[in-house]
mmCIF file of C-alpha atoms in Angstrom:
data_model
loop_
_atom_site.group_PDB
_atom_site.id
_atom_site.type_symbol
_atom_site.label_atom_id
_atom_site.label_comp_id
_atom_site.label_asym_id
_atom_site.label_seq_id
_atom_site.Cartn_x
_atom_site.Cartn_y
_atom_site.Cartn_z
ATOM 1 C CA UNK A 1 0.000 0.000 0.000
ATOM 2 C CA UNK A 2 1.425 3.479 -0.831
ATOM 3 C CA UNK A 3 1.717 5.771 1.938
ATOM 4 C CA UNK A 4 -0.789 8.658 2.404
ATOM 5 C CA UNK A 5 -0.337 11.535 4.838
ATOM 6 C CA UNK A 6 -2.833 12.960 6.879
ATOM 7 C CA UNK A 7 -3.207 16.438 6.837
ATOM 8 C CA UNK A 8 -1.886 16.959 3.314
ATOM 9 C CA UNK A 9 -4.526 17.712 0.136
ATOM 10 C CA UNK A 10 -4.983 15.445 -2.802
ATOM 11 C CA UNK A 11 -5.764 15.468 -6.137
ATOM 12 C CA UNK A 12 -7.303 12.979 -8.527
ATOM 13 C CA UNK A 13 -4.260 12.872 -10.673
ATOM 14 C CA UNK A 14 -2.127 12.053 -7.642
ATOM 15 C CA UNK A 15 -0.419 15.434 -6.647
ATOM 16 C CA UNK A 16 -0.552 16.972 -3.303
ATOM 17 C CA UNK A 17 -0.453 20.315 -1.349
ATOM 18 C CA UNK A 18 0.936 20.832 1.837
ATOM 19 C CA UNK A 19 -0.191 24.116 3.314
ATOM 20 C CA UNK A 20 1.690 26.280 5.472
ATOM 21 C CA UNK A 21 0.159 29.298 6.125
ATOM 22 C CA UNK A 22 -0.116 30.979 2.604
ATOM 23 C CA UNK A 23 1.709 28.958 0.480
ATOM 24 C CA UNK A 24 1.947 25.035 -0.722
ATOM 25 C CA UNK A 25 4.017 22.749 -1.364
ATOM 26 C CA UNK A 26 2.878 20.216 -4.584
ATOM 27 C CA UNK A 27 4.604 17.474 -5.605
ATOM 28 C CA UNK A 28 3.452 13.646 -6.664
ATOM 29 C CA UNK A 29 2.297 11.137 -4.058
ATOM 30 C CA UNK A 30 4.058 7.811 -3.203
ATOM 31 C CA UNK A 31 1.412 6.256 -5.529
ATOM 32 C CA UNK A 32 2.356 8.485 -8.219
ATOM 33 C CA UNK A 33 5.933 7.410 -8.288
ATOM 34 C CA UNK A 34 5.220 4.319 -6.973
ATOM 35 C CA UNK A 35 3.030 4.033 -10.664
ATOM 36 C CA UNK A 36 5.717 5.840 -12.545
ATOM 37 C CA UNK A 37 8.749 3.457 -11.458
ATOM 38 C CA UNK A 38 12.560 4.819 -11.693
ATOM 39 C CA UNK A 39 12.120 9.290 -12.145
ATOM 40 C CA UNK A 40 14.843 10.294 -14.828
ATOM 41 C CA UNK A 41 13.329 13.652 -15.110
ATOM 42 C CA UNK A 42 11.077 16.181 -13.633
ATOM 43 C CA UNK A 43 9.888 19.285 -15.921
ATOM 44 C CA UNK A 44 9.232 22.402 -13.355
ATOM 45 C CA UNK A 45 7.706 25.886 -13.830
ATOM 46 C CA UNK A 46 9.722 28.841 -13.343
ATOM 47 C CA UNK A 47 9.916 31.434 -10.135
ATOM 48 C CA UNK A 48 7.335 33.674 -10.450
ATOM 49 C CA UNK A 49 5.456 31.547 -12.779
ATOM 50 C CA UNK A 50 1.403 31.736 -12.583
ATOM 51 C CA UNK A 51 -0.079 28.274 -11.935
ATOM 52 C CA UNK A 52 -3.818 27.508 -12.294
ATOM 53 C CA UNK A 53 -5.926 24.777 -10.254
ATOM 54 C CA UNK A 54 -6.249 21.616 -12.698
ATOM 55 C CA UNK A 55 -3.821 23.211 -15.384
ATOM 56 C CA UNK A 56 -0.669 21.160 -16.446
ATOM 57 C CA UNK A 57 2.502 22.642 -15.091
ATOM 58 C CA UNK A 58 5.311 20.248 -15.642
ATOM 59 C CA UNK A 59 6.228 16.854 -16.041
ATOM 60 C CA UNK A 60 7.969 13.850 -14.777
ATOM 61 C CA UNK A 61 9.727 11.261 -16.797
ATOM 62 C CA UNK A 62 10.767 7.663 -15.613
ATOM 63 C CA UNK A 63 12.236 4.788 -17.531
ATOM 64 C CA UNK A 64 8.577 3.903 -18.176
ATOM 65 C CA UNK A 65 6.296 6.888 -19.194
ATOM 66 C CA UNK A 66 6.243 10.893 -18.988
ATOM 67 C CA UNK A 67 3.833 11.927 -16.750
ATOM 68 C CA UNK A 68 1.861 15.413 -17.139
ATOM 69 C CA UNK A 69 1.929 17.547 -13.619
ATOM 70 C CA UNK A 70 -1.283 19.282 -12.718
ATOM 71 C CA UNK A 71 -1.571 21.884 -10.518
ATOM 72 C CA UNK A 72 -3.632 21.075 -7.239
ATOM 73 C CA UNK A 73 -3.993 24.941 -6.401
ATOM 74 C CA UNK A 74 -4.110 28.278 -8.143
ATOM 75 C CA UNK A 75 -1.012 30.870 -7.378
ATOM 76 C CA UNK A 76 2.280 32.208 -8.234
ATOM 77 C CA UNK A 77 5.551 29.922 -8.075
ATOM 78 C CA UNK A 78 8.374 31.421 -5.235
ATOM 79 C CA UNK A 79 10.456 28.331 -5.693
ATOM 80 C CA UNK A 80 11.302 25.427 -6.864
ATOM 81 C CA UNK A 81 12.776 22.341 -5.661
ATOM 82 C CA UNK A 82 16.435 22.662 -7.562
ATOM 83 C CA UNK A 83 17.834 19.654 -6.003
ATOM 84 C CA UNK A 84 15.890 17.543 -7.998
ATOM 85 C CA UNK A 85 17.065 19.018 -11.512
ATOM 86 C CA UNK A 86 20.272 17.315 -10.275
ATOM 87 C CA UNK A 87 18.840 14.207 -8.248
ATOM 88 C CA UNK A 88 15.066 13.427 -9.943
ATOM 89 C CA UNK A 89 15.159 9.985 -8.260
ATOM 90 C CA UNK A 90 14.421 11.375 -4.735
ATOM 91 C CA UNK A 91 11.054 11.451 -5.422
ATOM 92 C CA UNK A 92 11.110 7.651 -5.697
ATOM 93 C CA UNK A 93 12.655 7.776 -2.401
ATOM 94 C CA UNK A 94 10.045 10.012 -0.627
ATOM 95 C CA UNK A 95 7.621 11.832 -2.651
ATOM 96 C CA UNK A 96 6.189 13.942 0.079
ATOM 97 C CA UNK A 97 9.529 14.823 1.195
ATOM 98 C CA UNK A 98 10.939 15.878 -2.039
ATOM 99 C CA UNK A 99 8.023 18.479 -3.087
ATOM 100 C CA UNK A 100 8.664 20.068 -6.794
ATOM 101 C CA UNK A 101 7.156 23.841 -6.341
ATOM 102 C CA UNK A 102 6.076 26.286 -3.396
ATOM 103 C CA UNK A 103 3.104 27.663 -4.224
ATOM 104 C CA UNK A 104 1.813 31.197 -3.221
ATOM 105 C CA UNK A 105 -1.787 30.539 -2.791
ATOM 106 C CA UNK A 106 -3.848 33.482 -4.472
ATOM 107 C CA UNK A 107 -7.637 31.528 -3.325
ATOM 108 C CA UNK A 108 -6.977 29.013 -0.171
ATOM 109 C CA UNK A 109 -10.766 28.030 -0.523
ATOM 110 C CA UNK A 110 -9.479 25.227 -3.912
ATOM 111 C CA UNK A 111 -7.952 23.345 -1.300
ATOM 112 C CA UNK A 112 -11.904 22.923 -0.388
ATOM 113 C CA UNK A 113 -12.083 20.897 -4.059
ATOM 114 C CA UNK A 114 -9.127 18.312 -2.931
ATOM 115 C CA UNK A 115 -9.248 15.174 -1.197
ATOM 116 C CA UNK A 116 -8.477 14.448 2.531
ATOM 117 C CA UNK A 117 -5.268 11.393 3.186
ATOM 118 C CA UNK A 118 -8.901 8.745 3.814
ATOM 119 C CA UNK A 119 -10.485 10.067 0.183
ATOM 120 C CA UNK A 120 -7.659 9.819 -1.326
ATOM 121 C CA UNK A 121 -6.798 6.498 -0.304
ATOM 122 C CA UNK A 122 -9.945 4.764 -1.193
ATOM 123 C CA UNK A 123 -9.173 6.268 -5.143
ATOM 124 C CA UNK A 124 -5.935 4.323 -4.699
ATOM 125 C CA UNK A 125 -7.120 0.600 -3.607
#
């Protein structure tokens, strides 16, 4: 079984948010790699990029497939996670620890369209 956080949002194509305060932190879930096998690859927006809830933002690649990224939440990007441009493969070793943009949240009430960890888990069985 892939692990699920509590307290984090979830989308139906298996990214999550992690609030705190007014930004987010999205990245894939450990079902989403877990699905996608070995990452080669991860496409990310710019800084100060615009994203839009349930519009494509990036990509990853593994040995497998390519992945589109869709963004969970609405906002503007203040960073990115650089280490994986270098090191894509630590999302296969902890997706929720290895987030791939911080999100400034422009409208906080989206995260009222996402799933809680127990929602999101029953989409996974």
């Amino acid at each position: 079984m892939a692990k699920v956080i509590e307290g984090l949002y979830y989308s139906e194509s298996h990214e999550y948010v992690k609030v705190e305060g007014e930004f987010g932190y999205v990245g894939i879930t450990d079902y989403a790699q877990g699905q996608l096998g070995n990452v080669v690859y991860v496409d990310m927006p710019e800084v100060d990029d615009e994203v839009v809830a349930g519009e494509e933002f990036g990509a990853v690649e593994s040995v497998k497939a390519a992945s589109d990224l869709f963004s969970p939440v609405s906002g503007t990007v203040v960073e990115i996670n650089e280490a994986l441009e270098d090191s894509p493969e630590l999302i296969n070793q902890d997706a929720f620890e290895n987030w791939i943009m911080k999100v400034q949240l422009s409208d906080p009430s989206e995260l009222d369209n996402l799933m809680d960890a127990k929602a999101y888990e029953a989409i996974c069985d």
